[in-house]
mmCIF file of C-alpha atoms and ligand atoms in Angstrom:
data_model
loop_
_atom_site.group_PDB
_atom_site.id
_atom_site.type_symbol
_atom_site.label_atom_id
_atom_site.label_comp_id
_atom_site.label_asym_id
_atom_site.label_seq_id
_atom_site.Cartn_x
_atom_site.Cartn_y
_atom_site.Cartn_z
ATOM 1 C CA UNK A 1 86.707 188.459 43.217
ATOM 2 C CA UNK A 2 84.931 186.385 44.960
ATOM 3 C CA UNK A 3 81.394 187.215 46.848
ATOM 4 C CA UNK A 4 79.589 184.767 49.353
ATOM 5 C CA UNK A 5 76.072 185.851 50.097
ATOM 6 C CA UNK A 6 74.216 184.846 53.111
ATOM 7 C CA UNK A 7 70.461 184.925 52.980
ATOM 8 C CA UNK A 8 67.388 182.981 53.672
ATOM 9 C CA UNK A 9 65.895 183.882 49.940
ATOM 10 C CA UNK A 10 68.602 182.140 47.891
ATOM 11 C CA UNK A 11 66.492 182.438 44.766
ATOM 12 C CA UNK A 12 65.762 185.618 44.816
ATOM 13 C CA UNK A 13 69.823 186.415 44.368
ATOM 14 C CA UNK A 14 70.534 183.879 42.462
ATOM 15 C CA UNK A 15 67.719 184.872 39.392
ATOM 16 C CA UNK A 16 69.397 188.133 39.206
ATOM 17 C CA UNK A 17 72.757 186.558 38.305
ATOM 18 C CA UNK A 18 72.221 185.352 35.061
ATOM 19 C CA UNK A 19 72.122 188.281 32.723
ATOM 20 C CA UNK A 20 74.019 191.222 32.073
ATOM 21 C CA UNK A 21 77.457 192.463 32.902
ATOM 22 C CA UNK A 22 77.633 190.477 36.317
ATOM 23 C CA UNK A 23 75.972 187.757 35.155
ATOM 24 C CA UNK A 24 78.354 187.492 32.335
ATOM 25 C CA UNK A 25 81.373 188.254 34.597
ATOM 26 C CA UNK A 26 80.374 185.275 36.713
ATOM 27 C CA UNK A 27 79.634 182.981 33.569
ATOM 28 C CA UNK A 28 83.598 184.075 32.516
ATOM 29 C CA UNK A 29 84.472 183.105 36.464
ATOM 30 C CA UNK A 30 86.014 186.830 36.973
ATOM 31 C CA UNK A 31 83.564 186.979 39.523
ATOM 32 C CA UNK A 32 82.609 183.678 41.736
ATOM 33 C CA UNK A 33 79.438 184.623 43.099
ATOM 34 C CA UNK A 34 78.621 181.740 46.215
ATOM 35 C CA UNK A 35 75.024 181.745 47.812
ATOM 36 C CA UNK A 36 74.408 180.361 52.066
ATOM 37 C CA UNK A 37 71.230 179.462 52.249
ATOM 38 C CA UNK A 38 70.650 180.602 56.099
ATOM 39 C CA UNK A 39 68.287 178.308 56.736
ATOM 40 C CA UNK A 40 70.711 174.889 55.885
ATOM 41 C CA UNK A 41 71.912 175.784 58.956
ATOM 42 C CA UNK A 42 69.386 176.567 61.372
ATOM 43 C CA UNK A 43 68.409 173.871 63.840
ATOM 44 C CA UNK A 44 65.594 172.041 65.682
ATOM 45 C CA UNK A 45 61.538 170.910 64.122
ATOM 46 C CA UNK A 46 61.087 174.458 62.322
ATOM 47 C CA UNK A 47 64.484 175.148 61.378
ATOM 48 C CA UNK A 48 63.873 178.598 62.189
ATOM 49 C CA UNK A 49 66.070 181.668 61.686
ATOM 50 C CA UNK A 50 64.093 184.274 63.701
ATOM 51 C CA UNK A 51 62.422 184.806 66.670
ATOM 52 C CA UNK A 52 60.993 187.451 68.950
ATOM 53 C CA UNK A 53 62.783 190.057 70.452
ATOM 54 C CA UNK A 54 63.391 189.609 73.766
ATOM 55 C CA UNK A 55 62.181 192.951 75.981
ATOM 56 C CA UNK A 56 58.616 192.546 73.170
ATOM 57 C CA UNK A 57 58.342 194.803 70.690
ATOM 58 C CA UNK A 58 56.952 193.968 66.813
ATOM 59 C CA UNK A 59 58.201 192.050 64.206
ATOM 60 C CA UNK A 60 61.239 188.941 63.976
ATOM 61 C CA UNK A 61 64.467 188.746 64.802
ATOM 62 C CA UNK A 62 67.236 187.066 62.860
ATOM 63 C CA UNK A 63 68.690 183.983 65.270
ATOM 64 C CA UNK A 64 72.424 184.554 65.299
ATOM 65 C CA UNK A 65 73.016 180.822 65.611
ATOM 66 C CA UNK A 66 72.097 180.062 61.946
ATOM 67 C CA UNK A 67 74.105 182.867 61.082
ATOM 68 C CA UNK A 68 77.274 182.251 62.928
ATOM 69 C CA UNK A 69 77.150 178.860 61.443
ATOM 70 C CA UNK A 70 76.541 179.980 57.834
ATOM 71 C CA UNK A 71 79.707 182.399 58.352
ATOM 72 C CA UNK A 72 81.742 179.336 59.592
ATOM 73 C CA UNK A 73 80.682 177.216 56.849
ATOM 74 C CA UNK A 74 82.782 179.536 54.410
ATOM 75 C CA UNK A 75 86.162 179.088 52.713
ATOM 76 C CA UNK A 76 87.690 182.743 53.933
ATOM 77 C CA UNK A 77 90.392 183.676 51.987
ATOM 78 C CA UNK A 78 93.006 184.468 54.775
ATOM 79 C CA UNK A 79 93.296 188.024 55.449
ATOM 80 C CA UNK A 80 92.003 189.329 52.296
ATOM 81 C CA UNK A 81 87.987 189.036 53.042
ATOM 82 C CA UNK A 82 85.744 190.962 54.312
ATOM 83 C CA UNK A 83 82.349 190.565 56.178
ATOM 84 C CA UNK A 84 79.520 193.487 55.340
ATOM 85 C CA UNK A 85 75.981 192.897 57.002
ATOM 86 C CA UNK A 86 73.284 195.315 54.166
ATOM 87 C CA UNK A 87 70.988 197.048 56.645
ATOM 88 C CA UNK A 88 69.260 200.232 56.927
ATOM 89 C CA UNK A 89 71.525 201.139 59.810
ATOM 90 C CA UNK A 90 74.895 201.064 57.506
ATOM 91 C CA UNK A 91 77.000 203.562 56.494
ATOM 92 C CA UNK A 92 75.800 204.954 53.083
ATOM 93 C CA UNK A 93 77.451 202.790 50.438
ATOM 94 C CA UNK A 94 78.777 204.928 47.072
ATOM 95 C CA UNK A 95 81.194 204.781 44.289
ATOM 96 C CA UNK A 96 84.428 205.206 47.035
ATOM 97 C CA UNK A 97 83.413 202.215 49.070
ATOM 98 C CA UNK A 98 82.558 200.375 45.630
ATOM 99 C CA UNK A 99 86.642 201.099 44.978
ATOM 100 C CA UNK A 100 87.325 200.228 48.314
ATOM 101 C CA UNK A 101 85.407 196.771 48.409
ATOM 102 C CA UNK A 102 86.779 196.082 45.058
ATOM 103 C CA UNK A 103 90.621 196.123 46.282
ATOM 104 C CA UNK A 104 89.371 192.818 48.394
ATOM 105 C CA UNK A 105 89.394 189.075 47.111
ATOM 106 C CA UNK A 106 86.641 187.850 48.905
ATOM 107 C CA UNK A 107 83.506 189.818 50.429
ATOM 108 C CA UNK A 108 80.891 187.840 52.058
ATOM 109 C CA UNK A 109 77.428 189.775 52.303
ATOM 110 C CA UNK A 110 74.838 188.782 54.999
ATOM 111 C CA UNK A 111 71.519 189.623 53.566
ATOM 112 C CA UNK A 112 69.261 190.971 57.239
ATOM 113 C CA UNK A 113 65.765 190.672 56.537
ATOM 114 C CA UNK A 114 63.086 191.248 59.510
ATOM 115 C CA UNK A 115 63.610 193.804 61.893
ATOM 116 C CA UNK A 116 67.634 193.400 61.912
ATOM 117 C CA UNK A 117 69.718 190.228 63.356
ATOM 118 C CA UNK A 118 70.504 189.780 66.868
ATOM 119 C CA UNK A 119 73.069 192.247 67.456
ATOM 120 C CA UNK A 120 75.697 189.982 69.032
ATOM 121 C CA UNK A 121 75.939 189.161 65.496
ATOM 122 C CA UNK A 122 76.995 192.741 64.640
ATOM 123 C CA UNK A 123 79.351 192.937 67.036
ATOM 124 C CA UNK A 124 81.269 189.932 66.994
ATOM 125 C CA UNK A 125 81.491 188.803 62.896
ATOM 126 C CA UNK A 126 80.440 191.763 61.252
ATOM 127 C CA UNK A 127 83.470 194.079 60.333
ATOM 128 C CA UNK A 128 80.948 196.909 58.452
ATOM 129 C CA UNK A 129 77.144 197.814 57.627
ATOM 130 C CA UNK A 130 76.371 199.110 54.835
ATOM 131 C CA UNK A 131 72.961 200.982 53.438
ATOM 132 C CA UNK A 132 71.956 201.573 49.531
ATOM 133 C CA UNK A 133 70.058 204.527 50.860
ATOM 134 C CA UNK A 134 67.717 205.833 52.947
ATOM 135 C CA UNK A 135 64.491 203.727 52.431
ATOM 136 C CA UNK A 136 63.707 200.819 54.094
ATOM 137 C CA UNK A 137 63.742 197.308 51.790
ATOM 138 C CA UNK A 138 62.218 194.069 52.788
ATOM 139 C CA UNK A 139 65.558 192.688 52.989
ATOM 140 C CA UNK A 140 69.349 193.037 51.893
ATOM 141 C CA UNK A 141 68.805 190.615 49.148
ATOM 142 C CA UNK A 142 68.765 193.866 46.471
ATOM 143 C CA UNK A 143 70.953 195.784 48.839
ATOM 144 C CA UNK A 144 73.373 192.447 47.869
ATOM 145 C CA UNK A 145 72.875 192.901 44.661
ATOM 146 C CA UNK A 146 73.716 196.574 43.710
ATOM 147 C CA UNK A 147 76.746 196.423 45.492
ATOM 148 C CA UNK A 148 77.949 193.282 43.971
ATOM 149 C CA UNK A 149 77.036 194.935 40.856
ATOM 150 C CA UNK A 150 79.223 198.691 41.615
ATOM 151 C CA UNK A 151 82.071 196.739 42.946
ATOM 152 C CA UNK A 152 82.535 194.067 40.059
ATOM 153 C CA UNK A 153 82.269 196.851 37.063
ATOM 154 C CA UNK A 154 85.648 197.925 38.554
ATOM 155 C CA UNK A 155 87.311 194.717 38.708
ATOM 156 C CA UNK A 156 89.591 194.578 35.244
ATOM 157 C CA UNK A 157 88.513 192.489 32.498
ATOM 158 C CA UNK A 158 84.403 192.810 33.901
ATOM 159 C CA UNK A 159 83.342 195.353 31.201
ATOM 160 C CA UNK A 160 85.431 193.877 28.503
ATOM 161 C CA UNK A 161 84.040 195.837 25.291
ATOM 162 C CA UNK A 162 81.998 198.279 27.145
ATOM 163 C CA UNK A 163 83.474 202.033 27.650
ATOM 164 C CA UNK A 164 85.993 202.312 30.047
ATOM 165 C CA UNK A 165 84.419 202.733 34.186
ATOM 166 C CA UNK A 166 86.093 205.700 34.630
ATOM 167 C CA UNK A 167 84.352 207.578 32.548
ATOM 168 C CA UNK A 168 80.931 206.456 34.112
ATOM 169 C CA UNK A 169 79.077 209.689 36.714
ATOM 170 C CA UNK A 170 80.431 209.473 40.142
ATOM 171 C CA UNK A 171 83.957 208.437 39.028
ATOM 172 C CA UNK A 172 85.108 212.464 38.921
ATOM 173 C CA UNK A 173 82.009 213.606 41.493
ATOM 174 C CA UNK A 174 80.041 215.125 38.659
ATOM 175 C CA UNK A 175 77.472 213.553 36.837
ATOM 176 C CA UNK A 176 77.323 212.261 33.195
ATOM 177 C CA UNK A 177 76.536 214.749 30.258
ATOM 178 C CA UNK A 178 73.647 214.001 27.872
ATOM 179 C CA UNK A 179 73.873 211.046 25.059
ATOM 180 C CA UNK A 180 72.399 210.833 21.608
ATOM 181 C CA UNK A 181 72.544 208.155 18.975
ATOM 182 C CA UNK A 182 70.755 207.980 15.820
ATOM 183 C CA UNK A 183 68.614 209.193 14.406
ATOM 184 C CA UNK A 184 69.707 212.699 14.391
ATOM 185 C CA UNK A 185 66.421 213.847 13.960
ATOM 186 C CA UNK A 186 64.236 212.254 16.368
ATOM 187 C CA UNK A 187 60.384 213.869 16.908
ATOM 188 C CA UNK A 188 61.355 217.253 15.591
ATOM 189 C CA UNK A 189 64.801 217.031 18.157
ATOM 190 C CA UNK A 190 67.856 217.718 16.810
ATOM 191 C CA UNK A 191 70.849 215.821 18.119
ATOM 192 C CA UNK A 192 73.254 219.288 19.275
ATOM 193 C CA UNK A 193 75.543 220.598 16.055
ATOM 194 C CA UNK A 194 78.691 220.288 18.514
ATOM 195 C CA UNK A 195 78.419 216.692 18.519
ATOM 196 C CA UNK A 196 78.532 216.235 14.707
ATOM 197 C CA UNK A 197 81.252 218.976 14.174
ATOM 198 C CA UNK A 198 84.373 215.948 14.212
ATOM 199 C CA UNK A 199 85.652 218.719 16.873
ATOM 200 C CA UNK A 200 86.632 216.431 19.616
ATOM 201 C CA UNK A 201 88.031 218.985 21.556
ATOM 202 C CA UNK A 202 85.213 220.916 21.471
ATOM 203 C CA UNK A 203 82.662 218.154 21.733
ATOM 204 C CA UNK A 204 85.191 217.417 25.286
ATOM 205 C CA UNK A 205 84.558 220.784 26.510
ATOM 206 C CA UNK A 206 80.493 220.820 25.678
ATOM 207 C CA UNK A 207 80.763 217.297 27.224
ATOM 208 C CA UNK A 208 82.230 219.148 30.258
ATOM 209 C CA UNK A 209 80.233 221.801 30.775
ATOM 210 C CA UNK A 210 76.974 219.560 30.555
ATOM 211 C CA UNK A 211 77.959 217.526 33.050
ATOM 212 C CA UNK A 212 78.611 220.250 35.462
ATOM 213 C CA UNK A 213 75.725 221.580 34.310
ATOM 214 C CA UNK A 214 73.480 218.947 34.952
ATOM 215 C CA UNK A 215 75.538 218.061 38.895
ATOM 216 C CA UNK A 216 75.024 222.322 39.674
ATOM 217 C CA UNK A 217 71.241 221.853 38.652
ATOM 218 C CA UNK A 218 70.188 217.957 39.993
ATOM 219 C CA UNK A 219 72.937 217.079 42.475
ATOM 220 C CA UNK A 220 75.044 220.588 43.656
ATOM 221 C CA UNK A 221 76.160 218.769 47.091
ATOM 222 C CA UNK A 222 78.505 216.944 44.854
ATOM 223 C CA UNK A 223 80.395 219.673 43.417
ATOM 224 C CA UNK A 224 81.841 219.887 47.274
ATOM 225 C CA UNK A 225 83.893 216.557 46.352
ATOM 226 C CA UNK A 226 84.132 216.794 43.260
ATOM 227 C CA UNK A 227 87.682 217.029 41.408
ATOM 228 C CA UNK A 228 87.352 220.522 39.402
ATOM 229 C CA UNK A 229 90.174 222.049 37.444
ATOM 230 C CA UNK A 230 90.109 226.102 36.996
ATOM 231 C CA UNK A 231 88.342 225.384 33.660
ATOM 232 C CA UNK A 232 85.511 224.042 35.200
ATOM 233 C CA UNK A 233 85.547 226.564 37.989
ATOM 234 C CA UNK A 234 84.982 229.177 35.485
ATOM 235 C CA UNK A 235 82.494 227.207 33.837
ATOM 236 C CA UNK A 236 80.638 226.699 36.919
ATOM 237 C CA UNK A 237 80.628 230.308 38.005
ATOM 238 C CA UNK A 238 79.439 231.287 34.199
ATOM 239 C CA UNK A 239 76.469 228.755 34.805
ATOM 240 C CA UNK A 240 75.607 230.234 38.044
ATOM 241 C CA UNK A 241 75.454 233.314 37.237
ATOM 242 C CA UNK A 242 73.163 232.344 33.992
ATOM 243 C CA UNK A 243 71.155 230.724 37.092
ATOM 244 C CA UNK A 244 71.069 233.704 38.904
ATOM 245 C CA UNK A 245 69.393 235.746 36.163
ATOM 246 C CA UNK A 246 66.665 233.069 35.566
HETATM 247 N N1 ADE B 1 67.936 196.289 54.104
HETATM 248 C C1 ADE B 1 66.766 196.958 54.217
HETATM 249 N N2 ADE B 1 66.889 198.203 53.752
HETATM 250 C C2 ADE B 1 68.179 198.347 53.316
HETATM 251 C C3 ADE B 1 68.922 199.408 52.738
HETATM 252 N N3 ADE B 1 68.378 200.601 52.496
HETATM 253 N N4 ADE B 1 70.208 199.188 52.438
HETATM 254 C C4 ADE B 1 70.776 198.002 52.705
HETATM 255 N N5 ADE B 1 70.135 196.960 53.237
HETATM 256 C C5 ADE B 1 68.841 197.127 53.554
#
């Protein structure tokens, strides 16, 4: 997979790419990880990449000209890229556009930063907008980041050792039960007897029924989408009627 990233704060991408599983994956060359510095390509005395809007209004705009020519200055991988400007504005990005994005070889990410980029920009080079949630950051520069983290955990061969993806929250809608490592006595806690019983199917089902335990009590708009089977379903309606009773 490859990922081109456009931004005017190379840096501040660039430091986050040295450690952990991405920064490994990229060290490996499973993931090629290429940073545009906007600004190599903006013109005139201040080589500057905003400006004000016209019509007034506060704050910068980002100069499509710098951008355009950042976008051209890219080796696209014919017919298997795709262009995503991070903004505020973007569709909500989660774990099914992380699959998505991952099916692609190359994704180039324009990193906005100001009050947006001049939207001729959006509608002529940019083929989706995507948002890490609703709050506003200084600038897609994170935004960048987290998704090129989601997306290259799924490509194969990026968590080598590690426990398989699929088993991560989100990849089933629910999310993840509780963990516990030694000791098994930690401050007076007690690590639950299921887990030590060698019962693996019943440690699976106590797994089970935490996790839909934990989505019906922290996140219940997922159990809409999630993928349930008619064990969990009676699971579910035995926790909510304990619920009820509270
Ligand atoms: N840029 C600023 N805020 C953002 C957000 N929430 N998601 C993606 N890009 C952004």
């Amino acid at each position: 997979m490859k990922f081109d990233v456009l931004t005017i704060f190379p840096e501040m991408v660039s430091a986050n790419l040295q450690e952990g599983i991405l920064g490994r994956a990229v060290k490996r060359g499973i993931v090629d990880v290429r940073i545009v510095n906007i600004r190599d390509f903006a013109r005139g005395a201040h080589r500057s990449t905003d400006d004000r809007p016209y019509g007034g209004g506060d704050g910068m705009v980002m100069r499509p000209g710098p951008i355009s020519r950042s976008l051209e200055s890219i080796d696209r991988v014919r017919g298997r890229s795709h262009v995503i400007l991070l903004s505020p504005q973007g569709e909500r990005f989660d774990q099914e556009t992380a699959w998505e994005l991952s099916r692609w070889n190359q994704i180039v990410l324009i990193c906005g930063r100001y009050e947006g980029v001049d939207e001729r920009i959006r509608l002529t080079c940019i083929e989706r907008e995507l948002s890490i949630g609703d709050y506003v950051l200084s600038g897609g520069e994170l935004a960048a980041l987290v998704v090129m983290d989601a997306v290259s955990r799924l490509i194969p061969g990026v968590l080598g050792g590690e426990r398989s993806n699929l088993e991560d929250s989100f990849e089933d809608g629910l999310l993840e039960y509780p963990q516990y490592t030694r000791p098994r006595v930690f401050q007076g806690q007690e690590v639950p007897p299921v887990l030590l019983s060698g019962d693996h199917e019943k440690i699976r089902m106590w797994r089970r029924a935490e996790s839909l335990k934990r989505t019906l009590e922290r996140r219940p708009d997922l159990l809409q989408k999630a993928r349930l089977t008619p064990e969990d379903k009676s699971i579910l309606a035995r926790l909510k009627k304990e619920f009820d009773t509270l």
